[in-house]
Short mmCIF file of C-alpha atoms in Angstrom, two decimals:
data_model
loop_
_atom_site.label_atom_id
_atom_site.label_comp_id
_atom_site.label_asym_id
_atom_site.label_seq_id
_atom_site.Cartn_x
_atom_site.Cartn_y
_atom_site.Cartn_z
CA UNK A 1 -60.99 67.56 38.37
CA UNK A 2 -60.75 63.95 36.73
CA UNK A 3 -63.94 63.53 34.93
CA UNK A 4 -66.08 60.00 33.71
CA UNK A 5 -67.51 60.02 30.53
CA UNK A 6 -70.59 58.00 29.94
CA UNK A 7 -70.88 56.44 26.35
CA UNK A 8 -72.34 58.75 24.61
CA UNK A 9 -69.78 61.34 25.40
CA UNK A 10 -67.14 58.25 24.34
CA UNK A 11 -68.90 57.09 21.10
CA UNK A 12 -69.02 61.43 19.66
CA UNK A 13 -65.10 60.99 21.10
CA UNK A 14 -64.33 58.25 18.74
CA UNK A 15 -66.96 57.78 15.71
CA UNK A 16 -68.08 60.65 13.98
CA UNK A 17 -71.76 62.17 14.72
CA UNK A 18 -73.67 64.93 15.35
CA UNK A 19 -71.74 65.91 19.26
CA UNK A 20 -68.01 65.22 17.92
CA UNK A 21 -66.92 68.85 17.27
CA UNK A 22 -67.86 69.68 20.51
CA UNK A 23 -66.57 66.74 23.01
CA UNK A 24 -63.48 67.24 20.98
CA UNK A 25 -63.11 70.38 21.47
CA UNK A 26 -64.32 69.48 25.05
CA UNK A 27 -61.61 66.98 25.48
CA UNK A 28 -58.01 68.43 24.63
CA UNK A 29 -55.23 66.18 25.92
CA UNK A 30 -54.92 67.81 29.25
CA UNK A 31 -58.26 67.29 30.55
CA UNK A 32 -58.14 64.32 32.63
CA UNK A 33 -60.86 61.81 31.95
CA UNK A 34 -61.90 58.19 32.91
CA UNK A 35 -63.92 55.33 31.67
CA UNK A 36 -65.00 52.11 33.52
CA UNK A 37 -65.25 48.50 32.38
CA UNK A 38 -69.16 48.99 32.20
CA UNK A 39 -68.18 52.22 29.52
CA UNK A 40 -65.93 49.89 27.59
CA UNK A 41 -69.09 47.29 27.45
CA UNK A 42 -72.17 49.34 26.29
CA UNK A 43 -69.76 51.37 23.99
CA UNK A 44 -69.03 47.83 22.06
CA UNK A 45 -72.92 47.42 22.37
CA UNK A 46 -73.47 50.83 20.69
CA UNK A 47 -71.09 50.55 18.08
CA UNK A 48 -72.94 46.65 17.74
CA UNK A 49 -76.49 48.22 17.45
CA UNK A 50 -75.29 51.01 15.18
CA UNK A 51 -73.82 48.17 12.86
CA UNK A 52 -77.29 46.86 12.85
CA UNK A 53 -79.52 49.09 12.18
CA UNK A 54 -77.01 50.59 9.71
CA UNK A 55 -75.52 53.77 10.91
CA UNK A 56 -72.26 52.97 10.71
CA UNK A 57 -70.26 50.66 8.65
CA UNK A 58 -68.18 47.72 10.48
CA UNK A 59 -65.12 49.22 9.34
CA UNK A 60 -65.85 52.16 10.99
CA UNK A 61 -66.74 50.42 13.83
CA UNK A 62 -63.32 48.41 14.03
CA UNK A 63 -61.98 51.45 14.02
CA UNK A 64 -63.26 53.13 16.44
CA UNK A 65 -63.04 50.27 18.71
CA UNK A 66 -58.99 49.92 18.30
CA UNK A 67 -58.85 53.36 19.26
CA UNK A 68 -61.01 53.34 21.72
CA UNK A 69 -59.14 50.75 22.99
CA UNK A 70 -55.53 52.26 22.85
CA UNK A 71 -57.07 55.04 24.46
CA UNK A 72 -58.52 53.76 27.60
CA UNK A 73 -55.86 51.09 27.71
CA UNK A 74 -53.63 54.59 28.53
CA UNK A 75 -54.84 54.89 32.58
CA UNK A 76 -57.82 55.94 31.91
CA UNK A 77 -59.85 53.08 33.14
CA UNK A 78 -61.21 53.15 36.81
CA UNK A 79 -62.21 50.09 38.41
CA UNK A 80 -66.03 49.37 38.55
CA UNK A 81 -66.72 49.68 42.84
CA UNK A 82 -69.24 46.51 43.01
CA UNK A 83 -71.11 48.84 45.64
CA UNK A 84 -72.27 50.77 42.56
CA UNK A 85 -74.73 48.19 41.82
CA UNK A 86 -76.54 48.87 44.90
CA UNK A 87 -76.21 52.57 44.01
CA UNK A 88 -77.05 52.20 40.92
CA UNK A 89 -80.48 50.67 42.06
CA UNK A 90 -80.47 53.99 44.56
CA UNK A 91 -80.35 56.11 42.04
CA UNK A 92 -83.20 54.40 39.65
CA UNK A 93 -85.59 54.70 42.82
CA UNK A 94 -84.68 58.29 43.24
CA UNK A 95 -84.23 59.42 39.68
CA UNK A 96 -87.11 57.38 37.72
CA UNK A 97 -86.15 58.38 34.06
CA UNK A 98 -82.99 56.66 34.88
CA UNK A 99 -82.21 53.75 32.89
CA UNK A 100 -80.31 51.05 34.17
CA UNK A 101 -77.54 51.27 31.92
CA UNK A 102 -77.25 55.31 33.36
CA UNK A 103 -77.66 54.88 36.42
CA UNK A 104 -74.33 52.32 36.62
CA UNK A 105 -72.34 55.20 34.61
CA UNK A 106 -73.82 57.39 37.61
CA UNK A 107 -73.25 55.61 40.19
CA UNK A 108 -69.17 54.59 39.28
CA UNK A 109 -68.71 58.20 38.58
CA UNK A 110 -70.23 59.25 41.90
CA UNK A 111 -69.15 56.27 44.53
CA UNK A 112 -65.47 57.12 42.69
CA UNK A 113 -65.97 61.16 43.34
CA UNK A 114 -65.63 62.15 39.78
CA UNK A 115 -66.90 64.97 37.94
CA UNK A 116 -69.66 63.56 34.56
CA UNK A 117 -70.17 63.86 31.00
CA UNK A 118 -72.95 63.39 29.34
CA UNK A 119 -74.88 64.19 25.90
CA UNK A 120 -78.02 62.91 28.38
CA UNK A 121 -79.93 65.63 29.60
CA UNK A 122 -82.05 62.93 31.69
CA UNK A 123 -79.05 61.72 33.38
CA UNK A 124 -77.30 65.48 33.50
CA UNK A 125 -79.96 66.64 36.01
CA UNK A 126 -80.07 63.48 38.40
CA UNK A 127 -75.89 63.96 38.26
CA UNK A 128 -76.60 67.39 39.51
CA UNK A 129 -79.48 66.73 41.50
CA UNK A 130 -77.00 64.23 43.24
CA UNK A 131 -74.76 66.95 43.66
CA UNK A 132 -71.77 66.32 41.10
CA UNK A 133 -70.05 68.42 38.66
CA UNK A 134 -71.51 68.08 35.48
CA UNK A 135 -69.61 68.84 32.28
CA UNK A 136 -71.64 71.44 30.26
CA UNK A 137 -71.36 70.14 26.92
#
């Protein structure tokens, strides 16, 4: 099963914090996993905010970011169906602690009939609910 990682399964991937040790463990080189152009976006946004409010240093960031980078830049980036906009907006009317931001990770993952990861429990159950396989991290 190929498997899409929302960002906060991506950011514990590549910047140290409190869920690295186990999506590394999670992710050994054989698992096969994906990321869209909306993961590539919020995780630059996350790394951006944690800059900010001073969680991480920029250095770190850059750092994380290049490998990021080299990493998805390796086939693991699935296009972004623009019918998952709609679905997206399905899915926020269905699943109301959805946030819009989620609900795109959900709905690529799902119009793309992928299995999910996620560190959100929020998001976990509307993934099941919507009848996917959900990574138990």
């Amino acid at each position: 099963m190929t498997v899409y990682l929302d960002t906060s399964v991506a950011i514990s991937l590549f910047l140290e914090d409190d869920h690295s040790r186990r999506a590394q463990i999670w992710a050994r080189p054989e698992q096969r996993i994906v990321v869209s152009p909306w993961t590539l976006t919020e995780f630059t946004s996350a790394l951006s905010f944690m800059i900010r409010t001073g969680a991480v240093e920029p250095q770190a960031s850059a750092r994380a970011e290049k490998r990021f980078d080299r990493w998805s830049a390796a086939g693991r980036l699935v296009d972004l169906d623009p019918d998952a906009f709609g679905e997206a907006r399905r899915l926020m009317r269905r699943h109301r602690r959805l946030r819009a931001p989620d609900a795109l990770h959900l709905a690529a993952a799902k119009l793309a009939g992928l299995g999910f990861a996620t560190f959100d429990l929020d998001l976990a159950d509307a993934a099941r609910a919507e009848g996917m396989e959900v990574v138990d991290l």
